Tab-separated table of C-alpha atoms and ligand atoms in Angstrom:
chain	number	residue	atom	x	y	z
I	1	UNK	CA	40.190	6.033	-23.749
I	2	UNK	CA	37.576	3.825	-23.420
I	3	UNK	CA	37.826	0.709	-21.332
I	4	UNK	CA	36.645	-2.475	-22.054
I	5	UNK	CA	36.389	-4.971	-19.921
I	6	UNK	CA	36.188	-8.468	-21.262
I	7	UNK	CA	37.882	-10.566	-18.394
I	8	UNK	CA	34.479	-11.629	-16.670
I	9	UNK	CA	35.709	-15.590	-16.045
I	10	UNK	CA	38.320	-13.588	-13.485
I	11	UNK	CA	35.635	-11.559	-11.708
I	12	UNK	CA	32.446	-9.452	-12.589
I	13	UNK	CA	31.671	-6.033	-11.736
I	14	UNK	CA	28.872	-6.032	-8.974
I	15	UNK	CA	25.333	-5.739	-10.084
I	16	UNK	CA	24.594	-1.975	-8.697
I	17	UNK	CA	21.055	-3.858	-7.428
I	18	UNK	CA	23.413	-6.101	-5.394
I	19	UNK	CA	25.241	-3.370	-3.640
I	20	UNK	CA	21.957	-1.454	-2.966
I	21	UNK	CA	20.716	-4.829	-1.300
I	22	UNK	CA	24.220	-4.988	0.904
I	23	UNK	CA	24.439	-1.334	1.747
I	24	UNK	CA	21.860	-1.462	4.763
I	25	UNK	CA	23.690	-3.813	6.172
I	26	UNK	CA	26.984	-2.019	6.727
I	27	UNK	CA	25.234	0.519	8.225
I	28	UNK	CA	21.860	0.495	10.282
I	29	UNK	CA	21.503	-3.080	9.970
I	30	UNK	CA	24.718	-4.109	11.381
I	31	UNK	CA	23.688	-7.052	13.980
I	32	UNK	CA	24.712	-10.552	14.341
I	33	UNK	CA	22.543	-12.999	12.846
I	34	UNK	CA	23.232	-15.314	16.513
I	35	UNK	CA	22.359	-12.633	18.913
I	36	UNK	CA	18.818	-12.718	20.467
I	37	UNK	CA	17.506	-9.272	20.249
I	38	UNK	CA	15.965	-7.236	17.128
I	39	UNK	CA	19.330	-6.168	15.616
I	40	UNK	CA	20.157	-10.078	15.441
I	41	UNK	CA	16.794	-10.776	14.510
I	42	UNK	CA	17.059	-8.507	11.340
I	43	UNK	CA	20.494	-10.132	10.249
I	44	UNK	CA	18.750	-13.676	10.750
I	45	UNK	CA	16.480	-12.917	8.662
I	46	UNK	CA	18.380	-11.583	5.965
I	47	UNK	CA	20.261	-14.492	6.386
I	48	UNK	CA	17.261	-16.864	5.377
I	49	UNK	CA	16.131	-14.848	2.980
I	50	UNK	CA	19.387	-15.129	0.975
I	51	UNK	CA	19.589	-18.579	1.706
I	52	UNK	CA	15.898	-19.264	0.089
I	53	UNK	CA	17.415	-17.307	-2.744
I	54	UNK	CA	20.499	-19.339	-3.507
I	55	UNK	CA	18.580	-22.283	-2.937
I	56	UNK	CA	15.399	-21.739	-5.618
I	57	UNK	CA	18.350	-20.367	-7.794
I	58	UNK	CA	19.726	-24.023	-8.182
I	59	UNK	CA	16.600	-26.117	-7.311
I	60	UNK	CA	17.733	-26.966	-3.329
I	61	UNK	CA	16.572	-26.986	-0.245
I	62	UNK	CA	17.576	-24.273	2.113
I	63	UNK	CA	18.916	-26.794	4.328
I	64	UNK	CA	21.382	-27.834	1.901
I	65	UNK	CA	22.949	-24.088	1.380
I	66	UNK	CA	26.262	-23.630	3.126
I	67	UNK	CA	28.032	-20.159	2.992
I	68	UNK	CA	31.463	-20.056	2.941
I	69	UNK	CA	34.386	-17.476	1.872
I	70	UNK	CA	33.859	-18.632	-1.877
I	71	UNK	CA	34.879	-21.039	-4.669
I	72	UNK	CA	37.969	-21.784	-3.223
I	73	UNK	CA	36.593	-22.677	0.301
I	74	UNK	CA	33.588	-24.633	-0.959
I	75	UNK	CA	35.840	-26.839	-3.362
I	76	UNK	CA	38.250	-27.675	-0.254
I	77	UNK	CA	35.124	-28.021	2.245
I	78	UNK	CA	33.281	-30.563	-0.248
I	79	UNK	CA	36.447	-33.282	-1.009
I	80	UNK	CA	38.325	-32.956	2.339
I	81	UNK	CA	34.689	-32.829	3.919
I	82	UNK	CA	34.077	-36.465	2.425
I	83	UNK	CA	37.417	-37.808	3.228
I	84	UNK	CA	37.707	-36.507	6.640
I	85	UNK	CA	34.264	-37.931	7.834
I	86	UNK	CA	34.841	-41.404	6.236
I	87	UNK	CA	38.406	-41.639	7.883
I	88	UNK	CA	37.213	-40.559	11.188
I	89	UNK	CA	34.212	-43.065	10.887
I	90	UNK	CA	36.204	-45.799	9.136
I	91	UNK	CA	39.738	-44.855	9.083
I	92	UNK	CA	40.744	-46.724	5.686
I	93	UNK	CA	43.104	-45.349	2.917
I	94	UNK	CA	40.757	-43.323	0.474
I	95	UNK	CA	41.287	-42.404	-3.138
I	96	UNK	CA	39.806	-39.282	-5.282
I	97	UNK	CA	38.826	-38.885	-8.710
I	98	UNK	CA	38.999	-35.892	-10.548
I	99	UNK	CA	40.298	-34.476	-14.059
I	100	UNK	CA	43.339	-33.077	-15.240
I	101	UNK	CA	41.934	-29.526	-16.164
I	102	UNK	CA	40.255	-28.339	-12.491
I	103	UNK	CA	40.531	-25.183	-11.004
I	104	UNK	CA	43.616	-25.005	-8.607
I	105	UNK	CA	41.259	-25.271	-5.615
I	106	UNK	CA	40.620	-28.659	-6.738
I	107	UNK	CA	44.020	-29.580	-8.019
I	108	UNK	CA	46.069	-28.061	-4.974
I	109	UNK	CA	43.699	-29.701	-2.892
I	110	UNK	CA	44.339	-32.831	-4.509
I	111	UNK	CA	48.141	-32.406	-4.499
I	112	UNK	CA	48.020	-31.830	-0.795
I	113	UNK	CA	46.120	-34.735	-0.056
I	114	UNK	CA	48.435	-37.031	-2.542
I	115	UNK	CA	50.985	-35.679	0.096
I	116	UNK	CA	49.290	-37.048	3.108
I	117	UNK	CA	48.710	-40.282	1.590
I	118	UNK	CA	45.434	-40.299	-0.632
I	119	UNK	CA	45.559	-41.702	-3.849
I	120	UNK	CA	44.298	-39.400	-6.589
I	121	UNK	CA	43.201	-40.178	-10.112
I	122	UNK	CA	43.179	-37.465	-12.616
I	123	UNK	CA	41.045	-38.275	-15.600
I	124	UNK	CA	41.931	-37.033	-18.852
I	125	UNK	CA	40.154	-34.701	-21.724
I	126	UNK	CA	40.143	-35.103	-25.563
I	127	UNK	CA	41.755	-32.211	-27.702
I	128	UNK	CA	37.921	-29.931	-27.069
I	129	UNK	CA	38.309	-30.848	-23.224
I	130	UNK	CA	35.643	-33.124	-22.655
I	131	UNK	CA	36.300	-35.378	-20.103
I	132	UNK	CA	37.045	-39.340	-20.941
I	133	UNK	CA	33.840	-41.025	-18.972
I	134	UNK	CA	35.244	-44.218	-19.585
I	135	UNK	CA	38.570	-43.885	-18.286
I	136	UNK	CA	36.752	-42.296	-15.471
I	137	UNK	CA	34.391	-45.183	-14.760
I	138	UNK	CA	37.596	-47.621	-15.306
I	139	UNK	CA	39.439	-45.965	-12.590
I	140	UNK	CA	36.749	-46.189	-9.724
I	141	UNK	CA	37.815	-48.525	-6.912
I	142	UNK	CA	36.358	-49.951	-3.980
I	143	UNK	CA	38.041	-47.329	-1.821
I	144	UNK	CA	36.976	-44.294	-4.077
I	145	UNK	CA	35.134	-41.909	-1.819
I	146	UNK	CA	34.565	-38.897	-3.586
I	147	UNK	CA	34.536	-37.411	-7.390
I	148	UNK	CA	35.157	-33.840	-8.188
I	149	UNK	CA	34.857	-32.698	-11.944
I	150	UNK	CA	33.922	-29.375	-12.717
I	151	UNK	CA	30.407	-28.151	-14.612
I	152	UNK	CA	32.501	-25.776	-17.030
I	153	UNK	CA	35.953	-24.736	-17.316
I	154	UNK	CA	37.635	-21.285	-16.299
I	155	UNK	CA	40.015	-21.334	-19.091
I	156	UNK	CA	38.407	-23.026	-22.433
I	157	UNK	CA	34.787	-22.953	-21.329
I	158	UNK	CA	34.127	-27.021	-22.233
I	159	UNK	CA	31.006	-28.168	-20.327
I	160	UNK	CA	31.109	-31.520	-18.832
I	161	UNK	CA	28.846	-34.212	-19.114
I	162	UNK	CA	27.702	-33.497	-15.240
I	163	UNK	CA	24.486	-35.739	-15.744
I	164	UNK	CA	26.308	-38.781	-16.762
I	165	UNK	CA	29.227	-38.873	-14.489
I	166	UNK	CA	26.936	-37.857	-11.624
I	167	UNK	CA	24.989	-40.883	-12.721
I	168	UNK	CA	28.249	-43.560	-12.617
I	169	UNK	CA	29.016	-42.008	-9.177
I	170	UNK	CA	25.643	-42.805	-7.844
I	171	UNK	CA	25.511	-46.226	-9.347
I	172	UNK	CA	28.881	-47.061	-7.409
I	173	UNK	CA	27.619	-45.224	-3.958
I	174	UNK	CA	30.316	-42.237	-4.533
I	175	UNK	CA	29.802	-38.735	-3.461
I	176	UNK	CA	29.793	-36.774	-6.546
I	177	UNK	CA	31.245	-33.321	-5.892
I	178	UNK	CA	30.936	-30.590	-9.282
I	179	UNK	CA	32.800	-26.939	-9.033
I	180	UNK	CA	29.909	-24.631	-10.836
I	181	UNK	CA	31.766	-21.370	-10.297
I	182	UNK	CA	32.012	-20.691	-13.913
I	183	UNK	CA	28.816	-21.864	-15.263
I	184	UNK	CA	26.281	-20.574	-12.778
I	185	UNK	CA	24.454	-17.583	-14.699
I	186	UNK	CA	25.732	-18.809	-18.095
I	187	UNK	CA	23.908	-22.445	-18.021
I	188	UNK	CA	21.412	-23.708	-16.136
I	189	UNK	CA	22.381	-24.934	-12.750
I	190	UNK	CA	20.122	-27.423	-11.035
I	191	UNK	CA	21.051	-29.559	-8.886
I	192	UNK	CA	18.432	-32.411	-9.326
I	193	UNK	CA	18.737	-31.890	-12.742
I	194	UNK	CA	22.383	-32.672	-12.693
I	195	UNK	CA	22.026	-35.520	-9.794
I	196	UNK	CA	25.093	-34.133	-7.697
I	197	UNK	CA	25.473	-34.574	-4.144
I	198	UNK	CA	27.569	-31.310	-3.667
I	199	UNK	CA	28.354	-28.062	-5.771
I	200	UNK	CA	30.169	-25.139	-5.688
I	201	UNK	CA	29.354	-21.606	-6.290
I	202	UNK	CA	31.405	-17.898	-5.974
I	203	UNK	CA	29.569	-14.845	-5.783
I	204	UNK	CA	31.690	-12.655	-7.253
I	205	UNK	CA	31.564	-14.274	-10.770
I	206	UNK	CA	27.795	-13.723	-10.812
I	207	UNK	CA	27.813	-9.868	-10.478
I	208	UNK	CA	27.966	-10.353	-6.508
I	209	UNK	CA	30.531	-9.395	-3.956
I	210	UNK	CA	34.007	-11.082	-3.391
I	211	UNK	CA	34.695	-13.326	-0.418
I	212	UNK	CA	31.646	-15.295	-0.265
I	213	UNK	CA	30.302	-18.335	-1.989
I	214	UNK	CA	28.228	-21.301	-1.299
I	215	UNK	CA	28.816	-25.311	-0.732
I	216	UNK	CA	25.343	-27.096	-1.676
I	217	UNK	CA	25.188	-30.011	0.079
I	218	UNK	CA	22.609	-32.775	-0.599
I	219	UNK	CA	20.483	-33.859	2.501
I	220	UNK	CA	21.764	-37.014	4.126
I	221	UNK	CA	25.526	-36.098	2.571
I	222	UNK	CA	27.568	-36.315	5.513
I	223	UNK	CA	30.634	-33.811	6.263
I	224	UNK	CA	33.240	-33.019	8.356
I	225	UNK	CA	34.185	-29.612	8.957
I	226	UNK	CA	37.574	-28.070	8.202
I	227	UNK	CA	37.406	-25.550	10.895
I	228	UNK	CA	35.646	-25.687	14.091
I	229	UNK	CA	33.680	-22.958	16.366
I	230	UNK	CA	30.497	-21.939	16.827
I	231	UNK	CA	27.050	-23.848	15.436
I	232	UNK	CA	26.902	-21.466	11.998
I	233	UNK	CA	26.356	-22.997	9.056
I	234	UNK	CA	24.881	-26.259	10.724
I	235	UNK	CA	28.701	-26.500	12.127
I	236	UNK	CA	30.155	-26.671	8.691
I	237	UNK	CA	31.605	-23.585	8.341
I	238	UNK	CA	31.539	-21.994	11.713
I	239	UNK	CA	32.038	-18.191	12.416
I	240	UNK	CA	29.962	-14.957	12.433
I	241	UNK	CA	28.582	-15.209	9.004
I	242	UNK	CA	29.559	-12.346	6.419
I	243	UNK	CA	25.847	-10.604	6.427
I	244	UNK	CA	26.109	-8.134	3.755
I	245	UNK	CA	28.067	-10.424	1.354
I	246	UNK	CA	25.703	-13.209	2.053
I	247	UNK	CA	22.827	-10.486	1.142
I	248	UNK	CA	24.395	-9.816	-2.157
I	249	UNK	CA	25.075	-12.976	-3.333
I	250	UNK	CA	21.372	-13.998	-2.450
I	251	UNK	CA	20.511	-11.022	-4.517
I	252	UNK	CA	23.378	-11.910	-7.362
I	253	UNK	CA	21.934	-15.922	-7.754
I	254	UNK	CA	18.467	-14.336	-7.733
I	255	UNK	CA	19.071	-12.291	-10.514
I	256	UNK	CA	21.299	-14.777	-12.168
I	257	UNK	CA	18.405	-17.167	-12.612
I	258	UNK	CA	16.084	-14.175	-13.590
I	259	UNK	CA	17.977	-13.473	-16.559
I	260	UNK	CA	18.878	-17.003	-17.482
I	261	UNK	CA	16.353	-16.260	-20.368
I	262	UNK	CA	18.546	-13.238	-21.809
I	263	UNK	CA	22.231	-12.850	-21.251
I	264	UNK	CA	23.319	-16.294	-22.264
I	265	UNK	CA	21.753	-16.194	-25.679
I	266	UNK	CA	23.031	-12.372	-25.855
I	267	UNK	CA	26.797	-13.489	-24.948
I	268	UNK	CA	26.538	-16.439	-26.943
I	269	UNK	CA	25.945	-14.637	-30.053
I	270	UNK	CA	28.748	-11.927	-29.180
I	271	UNK	CA	30.971	-14.743	-28.558
I	272	UNK	CA	30.238	-16.412	-32.170
I	273	UNK	CA	30.518	-13.194	-33.830
I	274	UNK	CA	33.741	-12.473	-32.230
I	275	UNK	CA	35.612	-15.930	-33.214
I	276	UNK	CA	34.073	-15.176	-36.800
I	277	UNK	CA	35.761	-11.735	-36.773
I	278	UNK	CA	39.030	-13.085	-35.236
I	279	UNK	CA	39.236	-15.858	-37.987
I	280	UNK	CA	38.130	-13.716	-41.225
I	281	UNK	CA	40.882	-11.188	-40.414
I	282	UNK	CA	43.816	-12.918	-38.443
I	283	UNK	CA	45.781	-16.085	-39.727
I	284	UNK	CA	47.391	-18.838	-37.797
I	285	UNK	CA	44.964	-18.408	-34.713
I	286	UNK	CA	43.085	-21.862	-33.039
I	287	UNK	CA	40.280	-21.887	-31.202
I	288	UNK	CA	40.735	-24.235	-27.733
I	289	UNK	CA	37.971	-25.909	-26.206
I	290	UNK	CA	34.952	-27.176	-27.957
I	291	UNK	CA	33.213	-25.645	-30.567
I	292	UNK	CA	29.686	-25.756	-29.088
I	293	UNK	CA	29.848	-27.503	-25.688
I	294	UNK	CA	31.257	-24.028	-24.409
I	295	UNK	CA	30.193	-21.675	-22.142
I	296	UNK	CA	28.626	-18.566	-23.714
I	297	UNK	CA	30.865	-16.172	-22.734
I	298	UNK	CA	34.321	-17.984	-23.490
I	299	UNK	CA	36.929	-17.145	-25.944
I	300	UNK	CA	40.256	-18.771	-25.827
I	301	UNK	CA	42.282	-18.319	-28.829
I	302	UNK	CA	45.820	-19.220	-29.126
I	303	UNK	CA	47.826	-17.102	-31.798
I	304	UNK	CA	51.068	-18.943	-33.359
I	305	UNK	CA	54.762	-16.830	-33.466
I	306	UNK	CA	53.172	-14.758	-30.817
I	307	UNK	CA	53.833	-14.405	-26.895
I	308	UNK	CA	50.522	-14.021	-24.522
I	309	UNK	CA	51.731	-11.897	-22.058
I	310	UNK	CA	52.734	-9.258	-24.940
I	311	UNK	CA	49.686	-9.230	-26.717
I	312	UNK	CA	47.960	-8.613	-23.305
I	313	UNK	CA	50.176	-5.938	-22.533
I	314	UNK	CA	49.285	-4.056	-25.728
I	315	UNK	CA	45.716	-5.274	-25.373
I	316	UNK	CA	45.814	-3.341	-21.894
I	317	UNK	CA	47.406	-0.378	-23.686
I	318	UNK	CA	44.466	-0.280	-26.120
I	319	UNK	CA	41.800	-0.295	-22.954
I	320	UNK	CA	41.300	-4.077	-23.518
I	321	UNK	CA	40.979	-5.902	-20.399
I	322	UNK	CA	41.750	-9.753	-21.506
I	323	UNK	CA	43.860	-12.549	-19.545
I	324	UNK	CA	46.437	-15.331	-20.390
I	325	UNK	CA	45.101	-18.343	-18.546
I	326	UNK	CA	42.865	-18.088	-15.505
I	327	UNK	CA	43.404	-14.718	-13.100
I	328	UNK	CA	44.858	-17.106	-10.579
I	329	UNK	CA	47.871	-18.557	-12.920
I	330	UNK	CA	48.567	-15.954	-14.899
I	331	UNK	CA	51.373	-14.476	-12.350
I	332	UNK	CA	52.886	-17.967	-12.722
I	333	UNK	CA	55.261	-18.663	-15.625
I	334	UNK	CA	54.652	-21.991	-16.342
I	335	UNK	CA	52.419	-22.944	-19.436
I	336	UNK	CA	48.515	-23.558	-18.788
I	337	UNK	CA	47.676	-27.087	-17.531
I	338	UNK	CA	44.600	-26.601	-19.261
I	339	UNK	CA	45.921	-26.087	-22.718
I	340	UNK	CA	48.494	-28.804	-22.041
I	341	UNK	CA	45.930	-31.371	-21.382
I	342	UNK	CA	44.216	-30.608	-24.241
I	343	UNK	CA	47.463	-30.831	-26.337
I	344	UNK	CA	47.746	-27.572	-27.735
I	345	UNK	CA	51.005	-27.523	-29.770
I	346	UNK	CA	53.918	-25.676	-28.138
I	347	UNK	CA	54.326	-22.837	-31.127
I	348	UNK	CA	50.660	-21.931	-30.251
I	349	UNK	CA	50.472	-22.525	-26.437
I	350	UNK	CA	52.505	-19.559	-25.418
I	351	UNK	CA	50.287	-17.169	-27.470
I	352	UNK	CA	46.742	-17.900	-25.729
I	353	UNK	CA	44.346	-15.426	-24.863
I	354	UNK	CA	40.963	-15.720	-22.750
I	355	UNK	CA	38.731	-13.093	-23.538
I	356	UNK	CA	35.424	-13.663	-21.289
I	357	UNK	CA	32.409	-11.686	-22.239
I	358	UNK	CA	29.735	-10.341	-19.813
I	359	UNK	CA	25.981	-9.017	-20.750
I	360	UNK	CA	27.354	-5.299	-20.896
I	361	UNK	CA	30.028	-5.689	-23.773
I	362	UNK	CA	28.358	-4.610	-26.833
I	363	UNK	CA	28.804	-5.595	-30.520
I	364	UNK	CA	30.951	-2.057	-31.142
I	365	UNK	CA	33.272	-3.255	-28.490
I	366	UNK	CA	33.411	-6.750	-30.402
I	367	UNK	CA	34.592	-4.997	-33.894
I	368	UNK	CA	36.746	-3.048	-31.717
I	369	UNK	CA	38.621	-5.994	-30.038
I	370	UNK	CA	38.922	-7.854	-33.239
I	371	UNK	CA	40.439	-4.537	-34.933
I	372	UNK	CA	43.324	-4.634	-31.903
I	373	UNK	CA	43.909	-8.276	-31.810
I	374	UNK	CA	44.458	-7.811	-35.839
I	375	UNK	CA	47.017	-4.932	-35.047
I	376	UNK	CA	48.771	-6.330	-32.237
I	377	UNK	CA	49.109	-9.643	-33.476
I	378	UNK	CA	50.406	-8.677	-36.871
I	379	UNK	CA	52.738	-5.974	-34.792
I	380	UNK	CA	54.030	-8.815	-32.538
I	381	UNK	CA	54.681	-11.163	-35.389
I	382	UNK	CA	56.734	-8.570	-37.409
I	383	UNK	CA	58.919	-7.836	-34.147
I	384	UNK	CA	59.463	-11.645	-33.918
I	385	UNK	CA	60.208	-11.833	-37.399
I	386	UNK	CA	62.593	-9.009	-36.870
I	387	UNK	CA	64.286	-10.206	-33.751
I	388	UNK	CA	64.841	-13.809	-35.649
I	389	UNK	CA	67.050	-12.095	-38.675
P	401	LIG	C1	36.322	-23.188	-11.775
P	401	LIG	C2	36.658	-22.253	-10.508
P	401	LIG	N1	36.686	-22.687	-9.518
P	401	LIG	C3	36.807	-21.766	-8.105
P	401	LIG	C4	37.579	-20.758	-8.272
P	401	LIG	C5	37.544	-20.038	-7.154
P	401	LIG	O1	36.878	-19.204	-6.541
P	401	LIG	P1	36.868	-17.914	-5.677
P	401	LIG	O2	37.575	-16.943	-6.320
P	401	LIG	O3	35.720	-17.444	-5.051
P	401	LIG	O4	37.665	-18.815	-4.539
P	401	LIG	C6	37.297	-19.868	-9.592
P	401	LIG	C7	37.966	-18.560	-9.565
P	401	LIG	O5	38.633	-18.231	-10.839
P	401	LIG	C8	36.927	-21.020	-10.765
P	401	LIG	O6	36.874	-20.356	-11.992
């Protein structure tokens, strides 16, 4: 049976060019980048090239790139790094502003911060997932130290007005962080164009390896590290660097930038065709998220009278990999905080699926997925009608 992967927001396959670039650093080029001998220098050179590749892909300087273990660590380091620095400088209470629909890497960091005495404001979003910028502006206080709003949402794909939020943060002298884990490679991500102070990237969402990421930190932004050790990554993220992973991320970032002229438009067409075909063939369905301000690869649908988990399992039997919400929350039984925040009705919310497209999906696959959705939704509705009798 043919397998169709439509869960690229959870993770992406490693690009063969990325894998090729990494392999020598597992074998003959295994040096520690801090060692003075030629093995070490080889690793240090690879690290420098990868840093430049990532910097070039987002319009940054290479000294502004901090390699981490992924998006989660980058988000933690950004928010806690600012608060810890200000605390050690001034020792005053502080306030954080974020949105109600952030990834758990930000939301659970904020929950923890609240548990140790910080104040957090969760700004609401409208029914299409766009942040209420006026509410954000009104929530700014004298002790607001950091604002963190994601560039694009991982569940519904809505793209936020980051430039506008960055300018508000700047006018109020507040550090602004954005999580660009889902937007990287799908829409242009340029730190100066966006006006952000910090930005998170994860390698495995852009056809790179898992377990490596970046926090962009604008020069002059003062952070406290979360862990302590040697002097690597300007002491912000000490520990022997994951050279193969970093080399892979550098290559993936380079390719993502290079393919920006083609991949997003291709995925955009597939996305719109899938949405149109589903709406033409299935009744009682809604599209979650913004109709146009959305990632080119995101389709998030809710089917009335259907249970999302059952739909996923039946799609899996037909060879189709999709997801109910984000991969991280799909194992928890609670309904999505994002769909709740945009006000999806209870009769729809449990029948939600996310199909996140990739550059290797085809129009034939879109047809097969539409057909499978039509059959599966009909079957589940029939079963739920029978079970209600
Ligand atoms: C928006 C967003 N932020 C952060 C993360 C976490 O990234 P990582 O898996 O690299 O820790 C994810 C992963 O799904 C994500 O979608």
